[in-house]
Each structure stands twice: as structure tokens, then as C-alpha cells.
XYZ file of C-alpha atoms in Angstrom:
508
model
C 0.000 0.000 0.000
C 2.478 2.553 0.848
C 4.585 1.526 -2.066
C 1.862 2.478 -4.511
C 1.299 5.774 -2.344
C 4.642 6.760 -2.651
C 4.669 5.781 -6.428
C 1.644 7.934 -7.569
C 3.233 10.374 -5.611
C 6.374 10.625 -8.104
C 3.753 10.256 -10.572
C 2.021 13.063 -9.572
C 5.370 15.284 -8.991
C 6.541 14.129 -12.542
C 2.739 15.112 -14.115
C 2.966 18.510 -11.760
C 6.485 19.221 -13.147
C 5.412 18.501 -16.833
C 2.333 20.790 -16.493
C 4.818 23.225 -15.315
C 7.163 22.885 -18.181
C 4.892 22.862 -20.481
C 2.838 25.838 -19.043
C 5.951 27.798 -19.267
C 6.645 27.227 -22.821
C 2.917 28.039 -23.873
C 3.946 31.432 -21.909
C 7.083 31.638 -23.986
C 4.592 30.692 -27.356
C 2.541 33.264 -26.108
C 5.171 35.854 -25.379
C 6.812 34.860 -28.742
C 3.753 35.696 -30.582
C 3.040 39.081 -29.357
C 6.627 39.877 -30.052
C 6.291 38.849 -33.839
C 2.855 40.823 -33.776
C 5.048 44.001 -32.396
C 8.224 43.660 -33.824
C 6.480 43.248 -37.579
C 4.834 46.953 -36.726
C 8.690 48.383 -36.160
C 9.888 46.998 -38.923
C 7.359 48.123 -41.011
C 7.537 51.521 -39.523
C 11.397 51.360 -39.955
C 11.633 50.110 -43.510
C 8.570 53.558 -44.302
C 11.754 55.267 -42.492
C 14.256 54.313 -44.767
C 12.897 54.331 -48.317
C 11.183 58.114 -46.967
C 15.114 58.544 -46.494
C 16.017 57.391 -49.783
C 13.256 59.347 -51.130
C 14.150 62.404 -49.550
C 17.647 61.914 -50.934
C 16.548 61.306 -54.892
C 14.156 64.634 -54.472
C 17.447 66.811 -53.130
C 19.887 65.216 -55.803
C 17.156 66.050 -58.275
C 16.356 69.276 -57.507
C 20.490 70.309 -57.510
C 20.343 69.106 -60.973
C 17.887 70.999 -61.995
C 18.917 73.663 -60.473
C 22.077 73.336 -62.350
C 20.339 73.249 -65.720
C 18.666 76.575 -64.702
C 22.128 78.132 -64.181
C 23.437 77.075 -67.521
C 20.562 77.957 -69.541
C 20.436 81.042 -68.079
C 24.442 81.906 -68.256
C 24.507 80.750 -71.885
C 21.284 82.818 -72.413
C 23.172 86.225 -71.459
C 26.058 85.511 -73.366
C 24.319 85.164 -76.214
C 21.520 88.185 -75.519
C 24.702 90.142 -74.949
C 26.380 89.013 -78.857
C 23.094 89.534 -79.958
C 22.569 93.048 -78.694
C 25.865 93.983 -80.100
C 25.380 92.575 -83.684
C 22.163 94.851 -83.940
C 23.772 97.511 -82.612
C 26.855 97.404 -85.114
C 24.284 96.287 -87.791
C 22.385 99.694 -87.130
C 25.536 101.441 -87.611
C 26.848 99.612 -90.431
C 23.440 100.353 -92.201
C 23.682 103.948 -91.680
C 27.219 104.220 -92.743
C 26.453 102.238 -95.985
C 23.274 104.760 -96.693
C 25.800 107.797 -96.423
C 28.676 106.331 -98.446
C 25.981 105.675 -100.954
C 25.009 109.346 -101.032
C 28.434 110.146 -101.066
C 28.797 108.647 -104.613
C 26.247 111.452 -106.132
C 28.135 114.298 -104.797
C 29.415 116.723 -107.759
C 31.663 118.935 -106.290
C 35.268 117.563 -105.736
C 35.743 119.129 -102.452
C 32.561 117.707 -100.727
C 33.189 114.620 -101.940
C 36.823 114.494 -100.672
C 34.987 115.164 -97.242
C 32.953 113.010 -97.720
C 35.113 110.464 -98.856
C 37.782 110.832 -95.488
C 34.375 111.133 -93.241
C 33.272 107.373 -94.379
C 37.031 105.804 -94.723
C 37.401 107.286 -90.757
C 33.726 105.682 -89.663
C 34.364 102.445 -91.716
C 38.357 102.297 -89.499
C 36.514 102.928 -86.044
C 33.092 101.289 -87.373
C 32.587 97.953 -84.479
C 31.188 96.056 -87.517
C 34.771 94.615 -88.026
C 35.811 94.258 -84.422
C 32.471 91.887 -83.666
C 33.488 88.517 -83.703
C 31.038 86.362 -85.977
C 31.190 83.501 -83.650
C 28.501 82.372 -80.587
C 30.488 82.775 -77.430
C 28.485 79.807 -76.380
C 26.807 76.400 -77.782
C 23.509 75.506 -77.548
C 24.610 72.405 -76.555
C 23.194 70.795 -73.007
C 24.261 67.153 -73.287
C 27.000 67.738 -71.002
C 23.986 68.173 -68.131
C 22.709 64.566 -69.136
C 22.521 61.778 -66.349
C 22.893 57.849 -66.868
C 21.992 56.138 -63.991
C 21.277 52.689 -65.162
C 23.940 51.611 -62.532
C 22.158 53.412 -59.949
C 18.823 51.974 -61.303
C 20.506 48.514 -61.313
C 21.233 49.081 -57.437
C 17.819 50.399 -56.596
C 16.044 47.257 -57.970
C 19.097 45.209 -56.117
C 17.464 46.392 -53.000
C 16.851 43.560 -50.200
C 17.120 42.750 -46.988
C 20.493 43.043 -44.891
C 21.321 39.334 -44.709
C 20.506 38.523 -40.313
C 23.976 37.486 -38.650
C 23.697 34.026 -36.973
C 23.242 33.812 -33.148
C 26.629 33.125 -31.772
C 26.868 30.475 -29.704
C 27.814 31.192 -25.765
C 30.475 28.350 -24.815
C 29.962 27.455 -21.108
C 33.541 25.594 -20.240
C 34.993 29.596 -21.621
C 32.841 31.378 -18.425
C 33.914 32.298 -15.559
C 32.502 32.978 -12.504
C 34.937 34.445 -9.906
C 35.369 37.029 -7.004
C 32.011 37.769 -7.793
C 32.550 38.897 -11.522
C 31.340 37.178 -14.121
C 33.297 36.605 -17.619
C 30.967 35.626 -20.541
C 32.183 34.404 -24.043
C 31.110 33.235 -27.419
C 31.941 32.592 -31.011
C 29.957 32.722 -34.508
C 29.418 29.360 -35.895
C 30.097 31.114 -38.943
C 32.592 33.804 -40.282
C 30.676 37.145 -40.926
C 32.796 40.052 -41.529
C 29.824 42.685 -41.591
C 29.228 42.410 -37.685
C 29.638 45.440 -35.703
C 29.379 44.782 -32.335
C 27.601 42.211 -29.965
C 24.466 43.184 -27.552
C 24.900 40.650 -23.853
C 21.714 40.457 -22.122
C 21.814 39.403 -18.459
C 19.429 38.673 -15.347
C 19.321 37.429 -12.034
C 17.455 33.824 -11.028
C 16.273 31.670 -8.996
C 15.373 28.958 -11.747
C 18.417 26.254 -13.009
C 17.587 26.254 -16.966
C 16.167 27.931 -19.387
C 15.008 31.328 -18.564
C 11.115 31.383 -17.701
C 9.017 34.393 -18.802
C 6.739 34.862 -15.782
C 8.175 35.580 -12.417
C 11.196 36.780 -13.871
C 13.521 39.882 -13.712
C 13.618 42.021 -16.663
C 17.265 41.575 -18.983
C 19.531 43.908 -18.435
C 21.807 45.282 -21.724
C 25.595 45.639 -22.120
C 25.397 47.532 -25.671
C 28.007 48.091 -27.950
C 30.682 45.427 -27.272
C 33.151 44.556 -29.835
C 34.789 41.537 -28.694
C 33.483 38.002 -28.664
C 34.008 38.357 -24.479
C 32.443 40.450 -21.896
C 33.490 40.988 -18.242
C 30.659 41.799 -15.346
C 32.123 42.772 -12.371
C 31.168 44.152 -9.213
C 28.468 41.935 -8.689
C 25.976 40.994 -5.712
C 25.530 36.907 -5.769
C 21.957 37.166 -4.524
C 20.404 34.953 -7.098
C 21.067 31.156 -7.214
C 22.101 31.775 -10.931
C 22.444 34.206 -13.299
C 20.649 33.877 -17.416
C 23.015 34.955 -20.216
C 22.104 35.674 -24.268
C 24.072 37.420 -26.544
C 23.265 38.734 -30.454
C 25.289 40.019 -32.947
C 24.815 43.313 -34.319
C 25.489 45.093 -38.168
C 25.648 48.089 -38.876
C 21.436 47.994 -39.335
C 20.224 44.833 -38.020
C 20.634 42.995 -34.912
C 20.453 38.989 -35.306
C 18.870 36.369 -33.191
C 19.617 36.085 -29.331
C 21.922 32.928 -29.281
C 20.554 29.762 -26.677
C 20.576 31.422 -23.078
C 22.641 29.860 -20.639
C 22.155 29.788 -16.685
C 25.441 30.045 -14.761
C 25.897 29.409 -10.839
C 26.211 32.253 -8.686
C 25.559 31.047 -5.406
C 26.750 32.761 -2.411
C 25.806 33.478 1.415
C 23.149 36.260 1.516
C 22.095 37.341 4.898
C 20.830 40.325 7.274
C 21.194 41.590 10.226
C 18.583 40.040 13.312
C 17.071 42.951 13.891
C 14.132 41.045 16.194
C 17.036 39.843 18.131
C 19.599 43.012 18.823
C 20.521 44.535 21.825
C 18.397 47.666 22.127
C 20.885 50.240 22.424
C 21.700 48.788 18.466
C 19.822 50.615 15.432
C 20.113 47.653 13.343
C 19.116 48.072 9.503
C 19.823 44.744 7.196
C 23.015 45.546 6.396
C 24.248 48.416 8.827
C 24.521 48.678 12.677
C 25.325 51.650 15.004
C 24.984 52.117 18.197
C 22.679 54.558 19.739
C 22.925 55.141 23.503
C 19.221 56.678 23.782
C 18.137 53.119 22.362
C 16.961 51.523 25.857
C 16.535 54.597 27.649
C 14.156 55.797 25.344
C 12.130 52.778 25.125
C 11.673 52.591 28.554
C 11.257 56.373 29.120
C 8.630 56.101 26.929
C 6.955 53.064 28.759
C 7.455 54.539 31.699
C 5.611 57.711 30.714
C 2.863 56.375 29.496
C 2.216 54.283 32.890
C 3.220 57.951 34.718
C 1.860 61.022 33.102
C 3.065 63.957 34.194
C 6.465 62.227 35.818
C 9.383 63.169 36.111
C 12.031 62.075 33.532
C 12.667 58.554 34.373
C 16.430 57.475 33.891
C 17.406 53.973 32.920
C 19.657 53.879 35.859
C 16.291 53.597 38.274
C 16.460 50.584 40.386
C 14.390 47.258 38.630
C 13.790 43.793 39.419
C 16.840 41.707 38.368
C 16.683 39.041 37.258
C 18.679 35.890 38.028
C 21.511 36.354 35.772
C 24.343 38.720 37.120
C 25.103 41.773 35.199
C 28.810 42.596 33.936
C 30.254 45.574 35.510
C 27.678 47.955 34.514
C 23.817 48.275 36.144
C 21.601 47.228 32.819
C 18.061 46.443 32.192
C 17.968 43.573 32.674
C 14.179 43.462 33.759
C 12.174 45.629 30.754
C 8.725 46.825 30.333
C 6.894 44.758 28.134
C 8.924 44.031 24.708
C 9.007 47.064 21.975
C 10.544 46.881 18.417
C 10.249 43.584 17.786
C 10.303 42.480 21.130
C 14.467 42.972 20.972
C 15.996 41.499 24.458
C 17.809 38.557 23.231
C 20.865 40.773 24.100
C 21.185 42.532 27.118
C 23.982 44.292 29.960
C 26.886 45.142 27.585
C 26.785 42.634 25.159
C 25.772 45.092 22.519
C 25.292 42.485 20.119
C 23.525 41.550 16.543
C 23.912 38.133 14.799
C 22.858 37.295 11.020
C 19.318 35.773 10.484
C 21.007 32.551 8.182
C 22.924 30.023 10.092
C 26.248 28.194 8.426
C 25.524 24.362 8.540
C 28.066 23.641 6.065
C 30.094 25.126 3.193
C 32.678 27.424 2.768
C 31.597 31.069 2.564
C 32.498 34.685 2.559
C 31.768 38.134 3.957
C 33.155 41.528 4.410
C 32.763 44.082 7.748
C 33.455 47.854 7.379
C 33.689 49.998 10.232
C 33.114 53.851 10.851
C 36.022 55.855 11.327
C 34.730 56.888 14.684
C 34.031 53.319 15.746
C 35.376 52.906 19.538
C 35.134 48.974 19.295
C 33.601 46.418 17.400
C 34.119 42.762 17.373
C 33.199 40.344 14.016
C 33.039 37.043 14.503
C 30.384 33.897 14.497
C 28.548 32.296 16.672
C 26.164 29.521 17.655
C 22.962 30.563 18.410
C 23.248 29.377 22.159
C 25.150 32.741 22.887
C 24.095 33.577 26.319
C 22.235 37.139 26.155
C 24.705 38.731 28.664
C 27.857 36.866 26.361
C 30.279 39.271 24.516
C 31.631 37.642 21.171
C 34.909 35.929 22.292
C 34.358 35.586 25.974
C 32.594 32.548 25.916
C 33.093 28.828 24.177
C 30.662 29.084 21.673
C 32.077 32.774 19.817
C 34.863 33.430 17.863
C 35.907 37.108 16.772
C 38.593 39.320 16.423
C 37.970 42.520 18.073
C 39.277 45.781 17.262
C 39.050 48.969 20.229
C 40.125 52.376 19.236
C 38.745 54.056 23.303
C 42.087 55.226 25.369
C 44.475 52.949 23.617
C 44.264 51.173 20.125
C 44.197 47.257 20.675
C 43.424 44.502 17.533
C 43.164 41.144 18.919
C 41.404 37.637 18.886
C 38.913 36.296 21.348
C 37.665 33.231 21.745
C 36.806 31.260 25.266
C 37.728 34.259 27.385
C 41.278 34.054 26.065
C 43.398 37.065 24.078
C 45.561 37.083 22.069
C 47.067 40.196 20.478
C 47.568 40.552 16.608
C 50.354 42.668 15.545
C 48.993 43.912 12.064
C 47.259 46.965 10.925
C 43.715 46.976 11.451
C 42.498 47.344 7.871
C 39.766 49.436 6.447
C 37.048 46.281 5.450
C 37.859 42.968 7.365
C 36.740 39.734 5.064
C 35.572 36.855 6.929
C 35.687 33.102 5.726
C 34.457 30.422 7.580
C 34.576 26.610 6.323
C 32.211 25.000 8.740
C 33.618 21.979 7.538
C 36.764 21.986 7.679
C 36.366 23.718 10.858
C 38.120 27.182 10.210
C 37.428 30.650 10.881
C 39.720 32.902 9.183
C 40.529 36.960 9.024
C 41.305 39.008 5.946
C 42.040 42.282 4.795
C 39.343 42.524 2.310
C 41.462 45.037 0.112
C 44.810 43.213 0.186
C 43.329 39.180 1.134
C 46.483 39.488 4.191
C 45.532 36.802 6.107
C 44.899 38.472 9.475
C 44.277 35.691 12.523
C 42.775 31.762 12.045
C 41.152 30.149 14.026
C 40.964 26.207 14.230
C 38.091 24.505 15.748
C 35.129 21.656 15.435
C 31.868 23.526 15.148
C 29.158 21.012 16.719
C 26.087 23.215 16.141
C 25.226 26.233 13.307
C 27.139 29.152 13.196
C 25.807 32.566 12.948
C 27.630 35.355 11.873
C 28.135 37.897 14.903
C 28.919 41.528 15.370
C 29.229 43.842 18.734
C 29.438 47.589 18.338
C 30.091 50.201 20.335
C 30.554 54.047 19.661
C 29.886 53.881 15.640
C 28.756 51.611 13.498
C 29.419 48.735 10.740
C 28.113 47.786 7.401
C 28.263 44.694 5.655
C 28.827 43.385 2.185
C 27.003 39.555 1.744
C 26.509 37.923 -1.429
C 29.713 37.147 -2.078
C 31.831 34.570 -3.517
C 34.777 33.132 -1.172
C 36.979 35.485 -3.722
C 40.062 33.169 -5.981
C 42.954 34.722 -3.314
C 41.469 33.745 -0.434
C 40.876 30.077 -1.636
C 44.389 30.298 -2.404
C 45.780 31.276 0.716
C 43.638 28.556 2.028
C 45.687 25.663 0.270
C 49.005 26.913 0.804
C 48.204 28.161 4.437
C 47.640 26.149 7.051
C 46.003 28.633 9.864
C 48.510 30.181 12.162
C 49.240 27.422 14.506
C 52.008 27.245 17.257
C 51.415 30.909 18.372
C 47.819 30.849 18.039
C 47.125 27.517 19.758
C 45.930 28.332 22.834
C 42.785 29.754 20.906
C 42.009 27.111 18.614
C 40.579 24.852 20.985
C 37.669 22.463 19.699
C 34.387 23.458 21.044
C 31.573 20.882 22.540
């Protein structure tokens, strides 16, 4: 009986799972369609575009030429109005000249015609008759304006469609994904020598596979990139995986996306417990600082709502302890009922905030930066037994190096009560890796991957990452990948032992 129970049960995953495949690529059909629909209106709109263009070109090439006609016409036109005027002009002349001389030939008297005679033979030497030049400046010929433009015609009705490059093809075993960057590359199947540049398309996921087209991100574009590889760096592994598709771009089309692929990009993504902070902590998910009004105010405001009209009550005032002994300072240990979140897992001076993900196994990676005006601040882990009165490193179940800039500058690491004092520069961002596995905690300078202090232990329980602040505050980078340096310094290193032995005691 149970044996057929639990095998309709597969059955009935494997038929769920199959709906859901299949549901998701009648999305994708779906979405496919409406993009043909879409895309077939832009490219209609775009090819109007261009032949408007090319239009718009022919109608300013044609009007230049004919504008060029009109200037030749009209320059040969002068010319010859200007011959023409001075042939009538000298034909006027000539006419008149010819009339006289004519007369001339009737005269009797030998003295007027002597005149007469030197009169015409001066006129006929200045006469512009026989200076004119009998010869058109200019030809009436216009063939030199003529156009041929069978080529051009031959061209035009050549016309067609800008051949589509191919999808490249994204090669998996070429990506990388390190120190939180991630290197993409591909190749075209074929040789085209008219691509321009490639188009990457990336987005964050939760889904291993193909990419889905409900519940998803929206792609974000790296334009313009003219090699077949493309670097993202920078990056916040807060996704399970990441999708990747790259096209190839000419100088006027853009070809098919090639097949996406889905790369890994796991890494440790928590917060800050803000439910579970000490209350003098303003805890946000990824920054802390400590504000001294935090438990006085919560209880002066208690206090004055039980008391109208009271005088200012201090936190100081005299309580009920309870049966734990505070450290050194009076605390609150007894509160009026719980406010923000009801927040007194930490109490006394333990001013103290862990993650909200425990480690149960794994290697992983974070990164504390502190406020120039911090006083002190510890970062370690922790399990989540940590007494509520426990400062990171005093106890058995903390680990932490603590840094305290108040009277005298101090960097050390804690663990079990015990000290001991690092002699290294306290850097700007402190990494953290811890392989629960292997049982090591280890300290970095994030900037320069210096291994700082290691600790090595047996963790029997979760760990939770922990941080104690006082006078300043801290911010935290998660998502990240244990980065290539540190993994490094993690096979050649083996913790620093001898001198640091008295704190790397195993744990029960």
C-alpha cells in the first residue's frame, strides 16, 4: 500500500512538473507571438523610415540638378543676348554708314566729296562692324547636363534585406565565474565580416535552466561590445544563478539572441537580526550603530505612558533583576513589556547583533566595514546558544577578532575568554571566511586578502555570523563569492598554529 502511495506520488510530482514545463513554454509561445505581432509593426515603420530617407535623398539630388540646368541655360542665355545686342547695334551702324557712303557717290563737287570720302574711310576704321566677332560665345549644346543612372537603377532594384547574422553560440567551459565577476564568451558558428558589435543580455534567477518568462527579472543590456568576451564585475551573488544571451549586431540589423545559458552564482546572503539586537543597536539589514538613547528611550517612553506627568525617568532607576548577574555595569535587565520587535535577546553590555542565516556547512564569505569613529567592534560567528549577557569571544561558543580604538588602540582575537594580540594593521574592510567543515574561521584584509588571525576549531552546532558595536557603526557586504585569493591562501596556508594555539581549541 504505501509503495503504490509513494509511487503515484512521483507520478504526480513528474505530471505537476510537466504541467509546469509545459505551461511555461505556452507562456514563452505566447510571449513569442506578441513579439512577432510588435516587432512586424517596427519593422514596417522602420523600412517607411528608410525608403522616406532614400526618397528624400533622390528629391534633393534632383532638384540640384535641376537647379544646375537653370544656371546654364540662363548663363549661356546672357552671353548670347549680350552678342546679340551687339550685332544689332553694329548692324544699325553699319546700315547707316552704308546709306551715307551711298550718297556720297552722287556728290558733284570735288571738295565735298573728298569730305565726304575721309568722313566714311574714318567711320568704316573705327566702325565695331569689323571688331564683332562672328562667332557664338556659347553652344547651344546641353548634353553635357545629361545623367545615366542605369547603374544606380541597377542598385535600386538590387534592394533587399540586410542578410541577419547568426546567433553566436555562448560556450559554457569559456565562463567564468569568480570574485564575484562574471566573464561571458562566445563565437559565430560562422565567419561574418559585416558584424559590428555584440548586444549581452543578463538577469538574475532563482530557476536552473532555461530562462522562464513569468516571475522573472527584466534583462539587463551591455550595448556596444566589440569583442566576442564580456566581463561583469562588481556583482551581488543574490540569485542562485544568473541567465546569459548574446546577439550580434550590423551596422542595421541585430540577429537572433543565441541559446541562453544559466550560470551558478551562489553565495551566502544574509541580514542583520534585527528582532534579536541589543536595544541600544539601530540595526538596519546591512548596517549597525549604536545609539545610547536606544533603551533609555524605550523605557522612558513606557514609563511615561504608565506615569503622566512624571518626572524624567532614567534607565539607571532601580528594577527587578533578574537571576543572571550583570557585567560591571547596572543594565536592564528586567524591561517593560517588549518594543521593536520584542528585541531582548541581548542585554547588559553585550551590545550584540547576529545574522538571520545560520552556516551548517560550506565554505563562505563576507566583508565588515567599520566607521572611522568606531570605539570597538568585534566580528566574529557564533552559535545561536550565545548567552544574552555573552560578549563575542568571551565565551566557548564565539569566535571574533575585536578591534578597540577608546584610550588605547588594541586589535586582537577572542575566543573562550582568552586574548591574544595581533600585531597587524587593522584594515579598512575585514573579510571573513568560515569553512564549517573543515572547521576554520579565518581573518582578511578585504582590500589586500592578508591573512589576518585563524582560528581552528570543530563547530558542533550552526554558526551565525556575529557583530558587537560600540561608539559607531558597521556595514556589511554579503553575497559574495569566497573570492580566488582567499581560496588560495587557504591551500598553501595552514592557519597560524604554534602561536595561536591556545585559541584554537575544539568546542563541545
Amino acid at each position: 500500500m504505501d509503495s503504490q502511495k509513494e509511487a503515484l506520488q512521483r507520478i504526480i510530482s513528474t505530471l505537476a512538473n510537466k504541467n509546469d514545463e509545459i505551461q511555461n513554454f505556452v507562456d514563452i509561445l505566447n510571449h513569442t507571438l506578441k513579439g512577432v505581432q510588435e516587432n512586424s509593426s517596427n519593422i514596417l515603420s522602420d523600412l517607411d523610415e528608410e525608403f522616406d530617407s532614400l526618397y528624400s535623398i533622390l528629391d534633393e539630388v534632383k532638384e540640384s540638378m535641376i537647379n544646375s540646368i537653370k544656371q546654364e541655360q540662363a548663363h549661356k542665355s546672357q552671353e548670347l543676348q549680350n552678342q546679340l545686342s551687339q550685332c544689332n547695334n553694329a548692324l544699325e551702324n553699319s546700315e547707316e554708314l552704308l546709306e551715307f557712303a551711298t550718297r556720297s557717290l552722287d556728290i558733284k563737287e570735288p571738295e565735298e566729296f573728298s569730305k565726304a570720302s575721309r568722313q566714311i574711310k574714318d567711320r568704316v576704321t573705327m566702325a565695331s562692324a569689323f571688331r564683332l566677332s562672328l562667332k557664338p560665345k556659347v553652344s547651344d549644346n546641353m548634353t553635357h547636363l545629361m545623367v545615366d543612372f542605369s547603374q544606380e537603377r541597377q542598385m535600386l532594384q538590387a534592394l533587399k534585406f540586410l542578410p541577419v547574422p547568426k546567433a553566436p553560440e555562448i560556450d559554457p567551459v569559456e565562463c567564468l565565474v569568480a570574485d564575484n565577476s562574471v566573464t561571458v564568451a562566445w563565437r559565430m558558428l560562422e565567419e561574418d565580416n559585416k558584424i559590428d558589435h555584440y548586444v549581452l543580455e543578463y538577469r538574475k534567477t532563482n530557476f536552473d535552466g532555461l530562462p522562464r518568462v513569468k516571475d522573472e527579472r527584466c534583462w539587463e543590456i551591455i550595448d556596444n561590445i566589440k569583442g566576442t568576451e564580456y566581463t561583469l564585475s562588481g556583482l551581488k551573488f543574490d540569485s542562485k544563478y544568473m541567465n546569459f544571451r548574446v546577439r550580434a549586431c550590423n551596422k542595421a540589423v541585430a540577429g537572433e539572441y543565441s541559446d541562453p545559458v544559466t550560470l551558478e552564482t551562489k553565495a551566502l546572503n544574509f541580514s542583520l537580526d534585527n528582532s534579536s539586537s541589543h536595544l541600544n543597536l539601530k540595526v538596519e539589514d546591512t548596517c549597525v550603530e549604536w545609539d545610547p538613547t536606544g533603551g533609555k528611550g524605550q523605557e522612558s517612553k513606557m514609563k511615561g505612558k504608565e506615569n503622566k506627568g512624571s518626572v524624567h525617568v532614567t534607565s539607571l532607576k532601580k528594577h527587578t533583576r533578574s537571576g543572571t548577574p550583570s557585567p560591571k555595569r547596572t543594565s536592564l535587565s528586567s524591561r517593560p513589556p517588549p518594543v521593536r520587535g520584542s528585541r531582548d535577546r541581548f542585554t547588559g553590555e553585550s551590545y550584540t547583533v547576529l545574522g538571520d542565516t545560520a552556516i551548517e556547512s560550506g565554505q563562505h564569505y563576507w566583508e565588515v566595514k567599520a566607521q572611522k569613529d568606531c570605539k570597538s567592534y568585534s566580528v566574529g560567528v557564533a552559535y545561536k546558544t550565545l548567552g544574552k549577557f555573552d560578549q563575542l569571544g568571551k565565551t566557548n561558543t564565539s569566535w571574533c577578532v575585536h578591534v578597540n580604538n577608546w584610550l588605547q588602540n588594541t586589535f586582537a582575537a577572542k575566543h573562550n575568554n582568552k586574548v591574544k594580540a595581533l600585531d597587524v594593521t587593522v584594515p579598512e574592510k575585514i573579510g571573513v571566511f568560515c569553512d564549517f567543515d573543515g572547521g576554520q574561521l579565518s581573518f582578511y584584509d578585504a582590500n589586500s586578502k592578508q591573512l589576518l588571525y585563524s582560528f581552528k576549531t570543530k563547530f558542533t552546532q550552526p554558526v551565525l555570523p556575529g557583530f558587537m558595536v560600540w561608539c559607531g557603526g558597521l556595514s556589511l557586504s554579503t553575497g559574495m563569492q569566497v573570492p580566488s585569493a582567499v581560496r588560495t591562501l587557504q591551500k598553501s596556508e595552514n592557519g597560524m598554529t604554534g602561536s595561536a594555539s591556545s585559541l584554537n581549541n575544539a568546542t563541545q
